[in-house]
Structure formats: structure tokens, C-alpha cells
Amino acid sequence: MGFGRIGAPELILILAIALVIFGPSKLPEIGKSLGKAIKEFKSGANQATDKEDEKEDDKK
């Protein structure tokens, strides 16, 4: 038994559990925070990649 892909039924179940735990008023706030965190992570990852590329260019 593996943890493969998450399908529509699993996603609906996860969202229903989150709704019960956090309530309808907190879900938009949680989603906004999660989106912001992902955006900042991607930005940091891109900056790190750019710095590595600059170091490789300096070595040449």
C-alpha cells in the first residue's frame, strides 16, 4: 500500500475534515497564508538557483 496520487474523493474528504476542524470562517485565511508561504518558498528557491548560476559563471 503506497501513498500515490490524491484523487478527487480523497481531496474532498481532506477539505471536509478541514472544514469541520477549522470552520468556514478560518478556511479563507488559512488558504491565503498557505498560498503566500508557497509563493515565498518558490521565490527563495529561484533566488538560490540564480546565485548558484552566477557562481558557476564566475568560475568559467
PDB file of N, CA and C in Angstrom:
ATOM      1  N   MET A   1       0.849  -1.177   0.000  1.00  0.00           N
ATOM      2  CA  MET A   1       0.000   0.000   0.000  1.00  0.00           C
ATOM      3  C   MET A   1       0.889   1.232   0.000  1.00  0.00           C
ATOM      4  N   GLY A   2       0.755   2.049  -1.032  1.00  0.00           N
ATOM      5  CA  GLY A   2       1.599   3.232  -1.138  1.00  0.00           C
ATOM      6  C   GLY A   2       0.786   4.510  -1.058  1.00  0.00           C
ATOM      7  N   PHE A   3       1.501   5.560  -0.882  1.00  0.00           N
ATOM      8  CA  PHE A   3       0.867   6.874  -0.864  1.00  0.00           C
ATOM      9  C   PHE A   3       1.102   7.505  -2.216  1.00  0.00           C
ATOM     10  N   GLY A   4       0.266   7.174  -3.159  1.00  0.00           N
ATOM     11  CA  GLY A   4       0.416   7.645  -4.525  1.00  0.00           C
ATOM     12  C   GLY A   4      -0.294   8.960  -4.746  1.00  0.00           C
ATOM     13  N   ARG A   5      -1.016   9.008  -5.791  1.00  0.00           N
ATOM     14  CA  ARG A   5      -1.707  10.234  -6.189  1.00  0.00           C
ATOM     15  C   ARG A   5      -2.960  10.451  -5.361  1.00  0.00           C
ATOM     16  N   ILE A   6      -3.286  11.713  -5.168  1.00  0.00           N
ATOM     17  CA  ILE A   6      -4.510  12.060  -4.446  1.00  0.00           C
ATOM     18  C   ILE A   6      -5.577  12.350  -5.493  1.00  0.00           C
ATOM     19  N   GLY A   7      -6.654  11.608  -5.437  1.00  0.00           N
ATOM     20  CA  GLY A   7      -7.742  11.789  -6.377  1.00  0.00           C
ATOM     21  C   GLY A   7      -8.814  12.707  -5.824  1.00  0.00           C
ATOM     22  N   ALA A   8      -9.870  12.875  -6.586  1.00  0.00           N
ATOM     23  CA  ALA A   8     -10.963  13.761  -6.196  1.00  0.00           C
ATOM     24  C   ALA A   8     -11.646  13.322  -4.891  1.00  0.00           C
ATOM     25  N   PRO A   9     -11.945  12.041  -4.700  1.00  0.00           N
ATOM     26  CA  PRO A   9     -12.599  11.650  -3.439  1.00  0.00           C
ATOM     27  C   PRO A   9     -11.734  11.936  -2.200  1.00  0.00           C
ATOM     28  N   GLU A  10     -10.445  11.684  -2.329  1.00  0.00           N
ATOM     29  CA  GLU A  10      -9.552  11.952  -1.203  1.00  0.00           C
ATOM     30  C   GLU A  10      -9.462  13.436  -0.900  1.00  0.00           C
ATOM     31  N   LEU A  11      -9.388  14.244  -1.962  1.00  0.00           N
ATOM     32  CA  LEU A  11      -9.312  15.691  -1.802  1.00  0.00           C
ATOM     33  C   LEU A  11     -10.573  16.245  -1.147  1.00  0.00           C
ATOM     34  N   ILE A  12     -11.721  15.735  -1.552  1.00  0.00           N
ATOM     35  CA  ILE A  12     -12.986  16.159  -0.950  1.00  0.00           C
ATOM     36  C   ILE A  12     -13.030  15.789   0.524  1.00  0.00           C
ATOM     37  N   LEU A  13     -12.554  14.605   0.855  1.00  0.00           N
ATOM     38  CA  LEU A  13     -12.510  14.172   2.250  1.00  0.00           C
ATOM     39  C   LEU A  13     -11.592  15.070   3.082  1.00  0.00           C
ATOM     40  N   ILE A  14     -10.424  15.394   2.560  1.00  0.00           N
ATOM     41  CA  ILE A  14      -9.496  16.283   3.264  1.00  0.00           C
ATOM     42  C   ILE A  14     -10.116  17.655   3.485  1.00  0.00           C
ATOM     43  N   LEU A  15     -10.760  18.197   2.467  1.00  0.00           N
ATOM     44  CA  LEU A  15     -11.400  19.509   2.599  1.00  0.00           C
ATOM     45  C   LEU A  15     -12.550  19.478   3.600  1.00  0.00           C
ATOM     46  N   ALA A  16     -13.315  18.394   3.622  1.00  0.00           N
ATOM     47  CA  ALA A  16     -14.412  18.265   4.576  1.00  0.00           C
ATOM     48  C   ALA A  16     -13.885  18.208   6.009  1.00  0.00           C
ATOM     49  N   ILE A  17     -12.810  17.476   6.212  1.00  0.00           N
ATOM     50  CA  ILE A  17     -12.212  17.396   7.552  1.00  0.00           C
ATOM     51  C   ILE A  17     -11.680  18.765   7.974  1.00  0.00           C
ATOM     52  N   ALA A  18     -11.029  19.466   7.053  1.00  0.00           N
ATOM     53  CA  ALA A  18     -10.517  20.804   7.363  1.00  0.00           C
ATOM     54  C   ALA A  18     -11.663  21.753   7.706  1.00  0.00           C
ATOM     55  N   LEU A  19     -12.770  21.626   7.003  1.00  0.00           N
ATOM     56  CA  LEU A  19     -13.934  22.470   7.276  1.00  0.00           C
ATOM     57  C   LEU A  19     -14.479  22.209   8.676  1.00  0.00           C
ATOM     58  N   VAL A  20     -14.537  20.950   9.064  1.00  0.00           N
ATOM     59  CA  VAL A  20     -15.037  20.598  10.400  1.00  0.00           C
ATOM     60  C   VAL A  20     -14.080  21.099  11.487  1.00  0.00           C
ATOM     61  N   ILE A  21     -12.781  20.936  11.260  1.00  0.00           N
ATOM     62  CA  ILE A  21     -11.798  21.311  12.277  1.00  0.00           C
ATOM     63  C   ILE A  21     -11.693  22.828  12.424  1.00  0.00           C
ATOM     64  N   PHE A  22     -11.544  23.543  11.324  1.00  0.00           N
ATOM     65  CA  PHE A  22     -11.255  24.971  11.376  1.00  0.00           C
ATOM     66  C   PHE A  22     -12.488  25.862  11.256  1.00  0.00           C
ATOM     67  N   GLY A  23     -13.552  25.360  10.670  1.00  0.00           N
ATOM     68  CA  GLY A  23     -14.752  26.163  10.490  1.00  0.00           C
ATOM     69  C   GLY A  23     -14.675  26.994   9.219  1.00  0.00           C
ATOM     70  N   PRO A  24     -15.827  27.418   8.728  1.00  0.00           N
ATOM     71  CA  PRO A  24     -15.862  28.133   7.449  1.00  0.00           C
ATOM     72  C   PRO A  24     -15.223  29.521   7.494  1.00  0.00           C
ATOM     73  N   SER A  25     -15.140  30.139   8.663  1.00  0.00           N
ATOM     74  CA  SER A  25     -14.585  31.492   8.712  1.00  0.00           C
ATOM     75  C   SER A  25     -13.058  31.498   8.643  1.00  0.00           C
ATOM     76  N   LYS A  26     -12.412  30.411   9.042  1.00  0.00           N
ATOM     77  CA  LYS A  26     -10.944  30.364   9.055  1.00  0.00           C
ATOM     78  C   LYS A  26     -10.345  29.818   7.764  1.00  0.00           C
ATOM     79  N   LEU A  27     -11.097  29.077   6.986  1.00  0.00           N
ATOM     80  CA  LEU A  27     -10.538  28.448   5.792  1.00  0.00           C
ATOM     81  C   LEU A  27      -9.959  29.445   4.783  1.00  0.00           C
ATOM     82  N   PRO A  28     -10.633  30.563   4.477  1.00  0.00           N
ATOM     83  CA  PRO A  28     -10.018  31.511   3.533  1.00  0.00           C
ATOM     84  C   PRO A  28      -8.699  32.081   4.054  1.00  0.00           C
ATOM     85  N   GLU A  29      -8.643  32.336   5.341  1.00  0.00           N
ATOM     86  CA  GLU A  29      -7.410  32.863   5.946  1.00  0.00           C
ATOM     87  C   GLU A  29      -6.283  31.835   5.856  1.00  0.00           C
ATOM     88  N   ILE A  30      -6.601  30.581   6.104  1.00  0.00           N
ATOM     89  CA  ILE A  30      -5.603  29.516   6.033  1.00  0.00           C
ATOM     90  C   ILE A  30      -5.119  29.348   4.591  1.00  0.00           C
ATOM     91  N   GLY A  31      -6.046  29.391   3.642  1.00  0.00           N
ATOM     92  CA  GLY A  31      -5.679  29.270   2.231  1.00  0.00           C
ATOM     93  C   GLY A  31      -4.781  30.410   1.775  1.00  0.00           C
ATOM     94  N   LYS A  32      -5.103  31.615   2.212  1.00  0.00           N
ATOM     95  CA  LYS A  32      -4.298  32.782   1.854  1.00  0.00           C
ATOM     96  C   LYS A  32      -2.886  32.655   2.427  1.00  0.00           C
ATOM     97  N   SER A  33      -2.785  32.220   3.672  1.00  0.00           N
ATOM     98  CA  SER A  33      -1.479  32.050   4.312  1.00  0.00           C
ATOM     99  C   SER A  33      -0.662  30.968   3.616  1.00  0.00           C
ATOM    100  N   LEU A  34      -1.318  29.884   3.264  1.00  0.00           N
ATOM    101  CA  LEU A  34      -0.634  28.793   2.578  1.00  0.00           C
ATOM    102  C   LEU A  34      -0.136  29.236   1.200  1.00  0.00           C
ATOM    103  N   GLY A  35      -0.959  29.964   0.476  1.00  0.00           N
ATOM    104  CA  GLY A  35      -0.554  30.478  -0.834  1.00  0.00           C
ATOM    105  C   GLY A  35       0.632  31.424  -0.733  1.00  0.00           C
ATOM    106  N   LYS A  36       0.606  32.283   0.275  1.00  0.00           N
ATOM    107  CA  LYS A  36       1.705  33.221   0.488  1.00  0.00           C
ATOM    108  C   LYS A  36       2.994  32.468   0.819  1.00  0.00           C
ATOM    109  N   ALA A  37       2.899  31.438   1.649  1.00  0.00           N
ATOM    110  CA  ALA A  37       4.074  30.655   2.017  1.00  0.00           C
ATOM    111  C   ALA A  37       4.669  29.950   0.805  1.00  0.00           C
ATOM    112  N   ILE A  38       3.820  29.386  -0.038  1.00  0.00           N
ATOM    113  CA  ILE A  38       4.302  28.700  -1.241  1.00  0.00           C
ATOM    114  C   ILE A  38       4.978  29.695  -2.183  1.00  0.00           C
ATOM    115  N   LYS A  39       4.384  30.875  -2.326  1.00  0.00           N
ATOM    116  CA  LYS A  39       4.962  31.906  -3.192  1.00  0.00           C
ATOM    117  C   LYS A  39       6.341  32.331  -2.691  1.00  0.00           C
ATOM    118  N   GLU A  40       6.477  32.528  -1.379  1.00  0.00           N
ATOM    119  CA  GLU A  40       7.759  32.920  -0.812  1.00  0.00           C
ATOM    120  C   GLU A  40       8.792  31.799  -0.958  1.00  0.00           C
ATOM    121  N   PHE A  41       8.367  30.561  -0.803  1.00  0.00           N
ATOM    122  CA  PHE A  41       9.278  29.430  -0.970  1.00  0.00           C
ATOM    123  C   PHE A  41       9.800  29.370  -2.401  1.00  0.00           C
ATOM    124  N   LYS A  42       8.912  29.522  -3.372  1.00  0.00           N
ATOM    125  CA  LYS A  42       9.332  29.496  -4.773  1.00  0.00           C
ATOM    126  C   LYS A  42      10.293  30.637  -5.071  1.00  0.00           C
ATOM    127  N   SER A  43      10.006  31.810  -4.520  1.00  0.00           N
ATOM    128  CA  SER A  43      10.871  32.967  -4.728  1.00  0.00           C
ATOM    129  C   SER A  43      12.263  32.705  -4.152  1.00  0.00           C
ATOM    130  N   GLY A  44      12.314  32.161  -2.950  1.00  0.00           N
ATOM    131  CA  GLY A  44      13.599  31.837  -2.335  1.00  0.00           C
ATOM    132  C   GLY A  44      14.357  30.783  -3.111  1.00  0.00           C
ATOM    133  N   ALA A  45      13.652  29.789  -3.603  1.00  0.00           N
ATOM    134  CA  ALA A  45      14.290  28.735  -4.391  1.00  0.00           C
ATOM    135  C   ALA A  45      14.859  29.309  -5.689  1.00  0.00           C
ATOM    136  N   ASN A  46      14.119  30.200  -6.321  1.00  0.00           N
ATOM    137  CA  ASN A  46      14.606  30.823  -7.560  1.00  0.00           C
ATOM    138  C   ASN A  46      15.834  31.682  -7.291  1.00  0.00           C
ATOM    139  N   GLN A  47      15.839  32.417  -6.173  1.00  0.00           N
ATOM    140  CA  GLN A  47      16.993  33.249  -5.832  1.00  0.00           C
ATOM    141  C   GLN A  47      18.220  32.383  -5.581  1.00  0.00           C
ATOM    142  N   ALA A  48      18.038  31.270  -4.891  1.00  0.00           N
ATOM    143  CA  ALA A  48      19.160  30.368  -4.620  1.00  0.00           C
ATOM    144  C   ALA A  48      19.704  29.794  -5.925  1.00  0.00           C
ATOM    145  N   THR A  49      18.823  29.442  -6.840  1.00  0.00           N
ATOM    146  CA  THR A  49      19.243  28.905  -8.134  1.00  0.00           C
ATOM    147  C   THR A  49      20.004  29.967  -8.921  1.00  0.00           C
ATOM    148  N   ASP A  50      19.512  31.200  -8.888  1.00  0.00           N
ATOM    149  CA  ASP A  50      20.184  32.288  -9.600  1.00  0.00           C
ATOM    150  C   ASP A  50      21.583  32.532  -9.038  1.00  0.00           C
ATOM    151  N   LYS A  51      21.730  32.465  -7.722  1.00  0.00           N
ATOM    152  CA  LYS A  51      23.040  32.675  -7.103  1.00  0.00           C
ATOM    153  C   LYS A  51      24.005  31.561  -7.489  1.00  0.00           C
ATOM    154  N   GLU A  52      23.517  30.330  -7.554  1.00  0.00           N
ATOM    155  CA  GLU A  52      24.372  29.216  -7.967  1.00  0.00           C
ATOM    156  C   GLU A  52      24.804  29.383  -9.414  1.00  0.00           C
ATOM    157  N   ASP A  53      23.878  29.841 -10.263  1.00  0.00           N
ATOM    158  CA  ASP A  53      24.223  30.060 -11.664  1.00  0.00           C
ATOM    159  C   ASP A  53      25.297  31.141 -11.791  1.00  0.00           C
ATOM    160  N   GLU A  54      25.204  32.193 -10.970  1.00  0.00           N
ATOM    161  CA  GLU A  54      26.202  33.256 -11.010  1.00  0.00           C
ATOM    162  C   GLU A  54      27.567  32.730 -10.572  1.00  0.00           C
ATOM    163  N   LYS A  55      27.596  31.869  -9.543  1.00  0.00           N
ATOM    164  CA  LYS A  55      28.860  31.300  -9.087  1.00  0.00           C
ATOM    165  C   LYS A  55      29.488  30.440 -10.164  1.00  0.00           C
ATOM    166  N   GLU A  56      28.673  29.669 -10.880  1.00  0.00           N
ATOM    167  CA  GLU A  56      29.197  28.825 -11.956  1.00  0.00           C
ATOM    168  C   GLU A  56      29.737  29.678 -13.095  1.00  0.00           C
ATOM    169  N   ASP A  57      29.054  30.788 -13.390  1.00  0.00           N
ATOM    170  CA  ASP A  57      29.519  31.678 -14.450  1.00  0.00           C
ATOM    171  C   ASP A  57      30.834  32.342 -14.061  1.00  0.00           C
ATOM    172  N   ASP A  58      31.023  32.675 -12.784  1.00  0.00           N
ATOM    173  CA  ASP A  58      32.249  33.286 -12.306  1.00  0.00           C
ATOM    174  C   ASP A  58      33.431  32.335 -12.413  1.00  0.00           C
ATOM    175  N   LYS A  59      33.199  31.030 -12.255  1.00  0.00           N
ATOM    176  CA  LYS A  59      34.261  30.033 -12.310  1.00  0.00           C
ATOM    177  C   LYS A  59      34.794  29.869 -13.738  1.00  0.00           C
ATOM    178  N   LYS A  60      33.972  30.155 -14.718  1.00  0.00           N
ATOM    179  CA  LYS A  60      34.368  29.943 -16.135  1.00  0.00           C
ATOM    180  C   LYS A  60      35.255  31.025 -16.634  1.00  0.00           C
TER     181      LYS A  60
END
